[in-house]
Amino acid sequence: MKHLFLLLLGIALSFSSFSQLAKKTWLLGGSGNLYSYHEKYDAPLTNYTTRFTTVDLSASVGYFFINKFTGGLRPYFFSKKGSSSGGGQGNDLKVAIGPFVRYYFLNDEKQFNLLADLSYQLGINKILTGNEKGKISILSAMTGIEVFFNSSVGLELLIGYVNRIEIINGNTGYNSNRKGFQTSIGFHFHLENY
């Protein structure tokens, strides 16, 4: 499968193409992650194992207000389900939305382009099994490359800094502030406004 993907990517890159980065062009797309993991926790008073599956999706709906500069809204969705060896269940849901801006550095006749992306999302953080809720906010500053298959479709690879704050009110209330680097891969469609 890996070799097939690389072959298709090579064929797509061999065709001359350019991107739609002009004023009055729409940007639609996003990225996603699916993560399944086992966790073993050992402490002096307790130990348990857990198994979780997470789905993390982020979309982008933007408009090029000037050449090479777009802004818009970025909805975010996160779901985590799992269970622990002690019989407990975990079911979390996070939904957020907020603005983003993106700037492409190279001319639009290039087959690839370097970009910078800044976004902020604010939303709801909910533990469904305990019926508790709170807030989530995500600030990210990413940079990377978008490779264009043709004038309308691009594959992006990004790396950057993310600060994610989660708050839950109620019996199991907690505050979490995660800061660090993140990588992302996604597809975008550049659609000309007719």
PDB file of C-alpha atoms in Angstrom:
ATOM      1  CA  MET A   1       0.000   0.000   0.000  1.00  0.00           C
ATOM      2  CA  LYS A   2       2.868   2.371   0.846  1.00  0.00           C
ATOM      3  CA  HIS A   3       4.479   1.757  -2.559  1.00  0.00           C
ATOM      4  CA  LEU A   4       1.176   2.356  -4.357  1.00  0.00           C
ATOM      5  CA  PHE A   5       0.722   5.681  -2.553  1.00  0.00           C
ATOM      6  CA  LEU A   6       4.270   6.769  -3.452  1.00  0.00           C
ATOM      7  CA  LEU A   7       3.737   5.749  -7.094  1.00  0.00           C
ATOM      8  CA  LEU A   8       0.477   7.715  -7.327  1.00  0.00           C
ATOM      9  CA  LEU A   9       2.103  10.704  -5.655  1.00  0.00           C
ATOM     10  CA  GLY A  10       4.998  10.566  -8.137  1.00  0.00           C
ATOM     11  CA  ILE A  11       2.645  10.389 -11.118  1.00  0.00           C
ATOM     12  CA  ALA A  12       0.596  13.305  -9.822  1.00  0.00           C
ATOM     13  CA  LEU A  13       3.720  15.389  -9.261  1.00  0.00           C
ATOM     14  CA  SER A  14       5.022  14.681 -12.777  1.00  0.00           C
ATOM     15  CA  PHE A  15       2.177  16.670 -14.346  1.00  0.00           C
ATOM     16  CA  SER A  16       2.553  20.416 -14.502  1.00  0.00           C
ATOM     17  CA  SER A  17       0.089  22.105 -12.235  1.00  0.00           C
ATOM     18  CA  PHE A  18      -0.570  25.298 -10.384  1.00  0.00           C
ATOM     19  CA  SER A  19      -2.681  26.179  -7.413  1.00  0.00           C
ATOM     20  CA  GLN A  20      -5.662  28.443  -7.017  1.00  0.00           C
ATOM     21  CA  LEU A  21      -4.345  31.027  -4.559  1.00  0.00           C
ATOM     22  CA  ALA A  22      -5.985  34.032  -6.183  1.00  0.00           C
ATOM     23  CA  LYS A  23      -8.421  36.448  -4.610  1.00  0.00           C
ATOM     24  CA  LYS A  24     -12.048  35.182  -4.596  1.00  0.00           C
ATOM     25  CA  THR A  25     -11.043  31.496  -4.384  1.00  0.00           C
ATOM     26  CA  TRP A  26     -12.492  29.115  -1.770  1.00  0.00           C
ATOM     27  CA  LEU A  27     -10.413  26.723   0.368  1.00  0.00           C
ATOM     28  CA  LEU A  28     -12.162  23.543   1.591  1.00  0.00           C
ATOM     29  CA  GLY A  29     -10.558  20.569   3.284  1.00  0.00           C
ATOM     30  CA  GLY A  30      -9.200  19.188   6.499  1.00  0.00           C
ATOM     31  CA  SER A  31      -7.301  16.489   8.291  1.00  0.00           C
ATOM     32  CA  GLY A  32      -8.021  13.613  10.634  1.00  0.00           C
ATOM     33  CA  ASN A  33      -6.474  11.084  12.979  1.00  0.00           C
ATOM     34  CA  LEU A  34      -7.569   7.660  14.175  1.00  0.00           C
ATOM     35  CA  TYR A  35      -5.676   6.398  17.210  1.00  0.00           C
ATOM     36  CA  SER A  36      -6.190   3.148  19.115  1.00  0.00           C
ATOM     37  CA  TYR A  37      -4.023   2.419  22.136  1.00  0.00           C
ATOM     38  CA  HIS A  38      -3.542   0.376  25.309  1.00  0.00           C
ATOM     39  CA  GLU A  39      -2.342   2.071  28.467  1.00  0.00           C
ATOM     40  CA  LYS A  40      -0.998   0.362  31.583  1.00  0.00           C
ATOM     41  CA  TYR A  41      -1.007   2.426  34.770  1.00  0.00           C
ATOM     42  CA  ASP A  42       0.901   1.275  37.865  1.00  0.00           C
ATOM     43  CA  ALA A  43       0.990   3.211  41.145  1.00  0.00           C
ATOM     44  CA  PRO A  44       1.491   2.188  44.795  1.00  0.00           C
ATOM     45  CA  LEU A  45      -2.255   2.205  45.579  1.00  0.00           C
ATOM     46  CA  THR A  46      -3.764   1.246  42.229  1.00  0.00           C
ATOM     47  CA  ASN A  47      -3.062  -0.282  38.881  1.00  0.00           C
ATOM     48  CA  TYR A  48      -5.178  -0.793  35.794  1.00  0.00           C
ATOM     49  CA  THR A  49      -5.046  -1.167  32.048  1.00  0.00           C
ATOM     50  CA  THR A  50      -7.169   0.712  29.565  1.00  0.00           C
ATOM     51  CA  ARG A  51      -7.980   0.430  25.902  1.00  0.00           C
ATOM     52  CA  PHE A  52      -9.081   3.536  23.999  1.00  0.00           C
ATOM     53  CA  THR A  53      -9.905   4.505  20.434  1.00  0.00           C
ATOM     54  CA  THR A  54      -9.876   8.189  19.480  1.00  0.00           C
ATOM     55  CA  VAL A  55     -11.091  10.002  16.376  1.00  0.00           C
ATOM     56  CA  ASP A  56      -9.819  13.534  15.806  1.00  0.00           C
ATOM     57  CA  LEU A  57     -11.167  15.552  12.819  1.00  0.00           C
ATOM     58  CA  SER A  58     -10.544  19.129  11.786  1.00  0.00           C
ATOM     59  CA  ALA A  59     -11.934  20.901   8.716  1.00  0.00           C
ATOM     60  CA  SER A  60     -11.159  24.220   7.034  1.00  0.00           C
ATOM     61  CA  VAL A  61     -13.581  26.475   5.182  1.00  0.00           C
ATOM     62  CA  GLY A  62     -11.806  29.591   3.978  1.00  0.00           C
ATOM     63  CA  TYR A  63     -11.889  32.365   1.411  1.00  0.00           C
ATOM     64  CA  PHE A  64      -8.958  34.128  -0.274  1.00  0.00           C
ATOM     65  CA  PHE A  65      -9.549  37.814   0.509  1.00  0.00           C
ATOM     66  CA  ILE A  66      -6.324  38.759  -1.268  1.00  0.00           C
ATOM     67  CA  ASN A  67      -3.881  36.706  -3.335  1.00  0.00           C
ATOM     68  CA  LYS A  68      -2.127  33.999  -1.269  1.00  0.00           C
ATOM     69  CA  PHE A  69      -3.972  34.943   1.973  1.00  0.00           C
ATOM     70  CA  THR A  70      -7.053  33.092   3.203  1.00  0.00           C
ATOM     71  CA  GLY A  71      -9.124  33.186   6.339  1.00  0.00           C
ATOM     72  CA  GLY A  72     -12.193  31.384   7.556  1.00  0.00           C
ATOM     73  CA  LEU A  73     -13.616  28.949  10.090  1.00  0.00           C
ATOM     74  CA  ARG A  74     -12.162  25.683  11.323  1.00  0.00           C
ATOM     75  CA  PRO A  75     -14.523  23.261  13.092  1.00  0.00           C
ATOM     76  CA  TYR A  76     -12.962  20.569  15.298  1.00  0.00           C
ATOM     77  CA  PHE A  77     -14.375  17.213  16.489  1.00  0.00           C
ATOM     78  CA  PHE A  78     -12.811  14.697  18.909  1.00  0.00           C
ATOM     79  CA  SER A  79     -14.298  11.453  20.217  1.00  0.00           C
ATOM     80  CA  LYS A  80     -12.704   8.972  22.628  1.00  0.00           C
ATOM     81  CA  LYS A  81     -14.245   5.653  23.685  1.00  0.00           C
ATOM     82  CA  GLY A  82     -12.787   2.901  25.783  1.00  0.00           C
ATOM     83  CA  SER A  83     -12.801   0.793  28.918  1.00  0.00           C
ATOM     84  CA  SER A  84     -10.511  -0.082  31.799  1.00  0.00           C
ATOM     85  CA  SER A  85      -9.683  -3.366  33.498  1.00  0.00           C
ATOM     86  CA  GLY A  86     -11.575  -2.180  36.607  1.00  0.00           C
ATOM     87  CA  GLY A  87     -14.832  -2.164  34.640  1.00  0.00           C
ATOM     88  CA  GLY A  88     -14.945   1.595  34.071  1.00  0.00           C
ATOM     89  CA  GLN A  89     -16.024   3.074  30.760  1.00  0.00           C
ATOM     90  CA  GLY A  90     -14.703   6.220  29.108  1.00  0.00           C
ATOM     91  CA  ASN A  91     -16.597   8.208  26.521  1.00  0.00           C
ATOM     92  CA  ASP A  92     -15.450  11.785  25.806  1.00  0.00           C
ATOM     93  CA  LEU A  93     -16.652  14.241  23.183  1.00  0.00           C
ATOM     94  CA  LYS A  94     -15.057  17.553  22.256  1.00  0.00           C
ATOM     95  CA  VAL A  95     -16.549  19.941  19.683  1.00  0.00           C
ATOM     96  CA  ALA A  96     -15.070  23.353  18.882  1.00  0.00           C
ATOM     97  CA  ILE A  97     -15.012  25.998  16.165  1.00  0.00           C
ATOM     98  CA  GLY A  98     -12.968  29.106  15.550  1.00  0.00           C
ATOM     99  CA  PRO A  99     -11.155  31.296  13.048  1.00  0.00           C
ATOM    100  CA  PHE A 100      -8.020  30.523  11.075  1.00  0.00           C
ATOM    101  CA  VAL A 101      -5.736  32.473   8.755  1.00  0.00           C
ATOM    102  CA  ARG A 102      -3.255  31.049   6.265  1.00  0.00           C
ATOM    103  CA  TYR A 103      -0.596  32.618   4.061  1.00  0.00           C
ATOM    104  CA  TYR A 104       1.159  30.962   1.079  1.00  0.00           C
ATOM    105  CA  PHE A 105       4.693  32.280   0.470  1.00  0.00           C
ATOM    106  CA  LEU A 106       5.468  31.207  -3.120  1.00  0.00           C
ATOM    107  CA  ASN A 107       3.853  32.169  -6.422  1.00  0.00           C
ATOM    108  CA  ASP A 108       0.806  30.170  -7.463  1.00  0.00           C
ATOM    109  CA  GLU A 109       2.382  28.645 -10.570  1.00  0.00           C
ATOM    110  CA  LYS A 110       4.535  26.379  -8.386  1.00  0.00           C
ATOM    111  CA  GLN A 111       3.651  22.708  -7.946  1.00  0.00           C
ATOM    112  CA  PHE A 112       4.185  23.117  -4.208  1.00  0.00           C
ATOM    113  CA  ASN A 113       3.966  26.012  -1.819  1.00  0.00           C
ATOM    114  CA  LEU A 114       5.231  26.875   1.645  1.00  0.00           C
ATOM    115  CA  LEU A 115       2.631  28.131   4.083  1.00  0.00           C
ATOM    116  CA  ALA A 116       1.988  29.410   7.597  1.00  0.00           C
ATOM    117  CA  ASP A 117      -1.306  28.661   9.399  1.00  0.00           C
ATOM    118  CA  LEU A 118      -2.635  30.177  12.628  1.00  0.00           C
ATOM    119  CA  SER A 119      -5.904  29.033  14.262  1.00  0.00           C
ATOM    120  CA  TYR A 120      -7.905  29.197  17.481  1.00  0.00           C
ATOM    121  CA  GLN A 121     -10.903  27.028  18.382  1.00  0.00           C
ATOM    122  CA  LEU A 122     -13.178  27.291  21.418  1.00  0.00           C
ATOM    123  CA  GLY A 123     -15.809  24.734  22.323  1.00  0.00           C
ATOM    124  CA  ILE A 124     -17.402  22.115  24.566  1.00  0.00           C
ATOM    125  CA  ASN A 125     -15.546  19.365  26.419  1.00  0.00           C
ATOM    126  CA  LYS A 126     -17.965  16.670  27.628  1.00  0.00           C
ATOM    127  CA  ILE A 127     -17.498  13.373  29.483  1.00  0.00           C
ATOM    128  CA  LEU A 128     -20.558  11.432  28.373  1.00  0.00           C
ATOM    129  CA  THR A 129     -20.244   8.542  30.864  1.00  0.00           C
ATOM    130  CA  GLY A 130     -20.301  10.926  33.842  1.00  0.00           C
ATOM    131  CA  ASN A 131     -22.513  13.540  32.210  1.00  0.00           C
ATOM    132  CA  GLU A 132     -19.993  16.273  33.074  1.00  0.00           C
ATOM    133  CA  LYS A 133     -18.955  19.106  30.817  1.00  0.00           C
ATOM    134  CA  GLY A 134     -16.573  21.990  30.510  1.00  0.00           C
ATOM    135  CA  LYS A 135     -14.595  23.948  27.924  1.00  0.00           C
ATOM    136  CA  ILE A 136     -11.831  23.316  25.423  1.00  0.00           C
ATOM    137  CA  SER A 137      -9.629  25.812  23.611  1.00  0.00           C
ATOM    138  CA  ILE A 138      -6.967  25.056  21.012  1.00  0.00           C
ATOM    139  CA  LEU A 139      -4.375  27.540  19.725  1.00  0.00           C
ATOM    140  CA  SER A 140      -2.063  26.379  16.943  1.00  0.00           C
ATOM    141  CA  ALA A 141       0.696  27.943  14.857  1.00  0.00           C
ATOM    142  CA  MET A 142       1.764  25.604  12.041  1.00  0.00           C
ATOM    143  CA  THR A 143       4.034  25.789   9.030  1.00  0.00           C
ATOM    144  CA  GLY A 144       4.727  23.381   6.201  1.00  0.00           C
ATOM    145  CA  ILE A 145       4.238  22.545   2.581  1.00  0.00           C
ATOM    146  CA  GLU A 146       1.261  21.902   0.327  1.00  0.00           C
ATOM    147  CA  VAL A 147       1.896  19.786  -2.777  1.00  0.00           C
ATOM    148  CA  PHE A 148      -0.628  20.281  -5.578  1.00  0.00           C
ATOM    149  CA  PHE A 149      -1.831  17.345  -7.669  1.00  0.00           C
ATOM    150  CA  ASN A 150      -3.574  19.753 -10.051  1.00  0.00           C
ATOM    151  CA  SER A 151      -4.920  23.297  -9.911  1.00  0.00           C
ATOM    152  CA  SER A 152      -7.569  22.398  -7.343  1.00  0.00           C
ATOM    153  CA  VAL A 153      -6.311  19.611  -5.023  1.00  0.00           C
ATOM    154  CA  GLY A 154      -3.378  19.694  -2.626  1.00  0.00           C
ATOM    155  CA  LEU A 155      -1.855  17.473   0.050  1.00  0.00           C
ATOM    156  CA  GLU A 156      -0.443  19.341   3.032  1.00  0.00           C
ATOM    157  CA  LEU A 157       2.188  18.330   5.577  1.00  0.00           C
ATOM    158  CA  LEU A 158       2.431  20.639   8.582  1.00  0.00           C
ATOM    159  CA  ILE A 159       4.423  20.884  11.812  1.00  0.00           C
ATOM    160  CA  GLY A 160       4.074  23.417  14.571  1.00  0.00           C
ATOM    161  CA  TYR A 161       3.154  24.427  18.102  1.00  0.00           C
ATOM    162  CA  VAL A 162      -0.187  23.602  19.742  1.00  0.00           C
ATOM    163  CA  ASN A 163      -1.549  24.746  23.118  1.00  0.00           C
ATOM    164  CA  ARG A 164      -4.659  22.799  24.162  1.00  0.00           C
ATOM    165  CA  ILE A 165      -6.549  23.697  27.364  1.00  0.00           C
ATOM    166  CA  GLU A 166      -9.303  21.379  28.654  1.00  0.00           C
ATOM    167  CA  ILE A 167     -11.510  22.100  31.656  1.00  0.00           C
ATOM    168  CA  ILE A 168     -14.157  19.805  33.190  1.00  0.00           C
ATOM    169  CA  ASN A 169     -16.480  21.059  35.933  1.00  0.00           C
ATOM    170  CA  GLY A 170     -18.210  18.682  38.338  1.00  0.00           C
ATOM    171  CA  ASN A 171     -17.266  15.655  40.458  1.00  0.00           C
ATOM    172  CA  THR A 172     -14.190  14.652  38.439  1.00  0.00           C
ATOM    173  CA  GLY A 173     -13.354  18.274  37.565  1.00  0.00           C
ATOM    174  CA  TYR A 174      -9.929  18.860  36.127  1.00  0.00           C
ATOM    175  CA  ASN A 175      -7.852  21.379  34.252  1.00  0.00           C
ATOM    176  CA  SER A 176      -5.405  20.235  31.585  1.00  0.00           C
ATOM    177  CA  ASN A 177      -2.973  22.473  29.710  1.00  0.00           C
ATOM    178  CA  ARG A 178      -1.008  20.615  27.007  1.00  0.00           C
ATOM    179  CA  LYS A 179       1.702  22.429  25.064  1.00  0.00           C
ATOM    180  CA  GLY A 180       3.940  20.933  22.435  1.00  0.00           C
ATOM    181  CA  PHE A 181       4.711  20.195  18.831  1.00  0.00           C
ATOM    182  CA  GLN A 182       2.333  18.453  16.468  1.00  0.00           C
ATOM    183  CA  THR A 183       2.427  17.138  12.915  1.00  0.00           C
ATOM    184  CA  SER A 184      -0.561  17.096  10.611  1.00  0.00           C
ATOM    185  CA  ILE A 185      -1.450  15.744   7.179  1.00  0.00           C
ATOM    186  CA  GLY A 186      -4.522  16.723   5.200  1.00  0.00           C
ATOM    187  CA  PHE A 187      -6.163  17.440   1.838  1.00  0.00           C
ATOM    188  CA  HIS A 188      -7.454  20.767   0.572  1.00  0.00           C
ATOM    189  CA  PHE A 189      -9.536  21.795  -2.410  1.00  0.00           C
ATOM    190  CA  HIS A 190      -9.002  25.223  -3.977  1.00  0.00           C
ATOM    191  CA  LEU A 191     -12.219  26.159  -5.758  1.00  0.00           C
ATOM    192  CA  GLU A 192     -12.529  29.104  -8.083  1.00  0.00           C
ATOM    193  CA  ASN A 193     -15.508  31.375  -7.402  1.00  0.00           C
ATOM    194  CA  TYR A 194     -17.644  31.668 -10.542  1.00  0.00           C
TER     195      TYR A 194
END
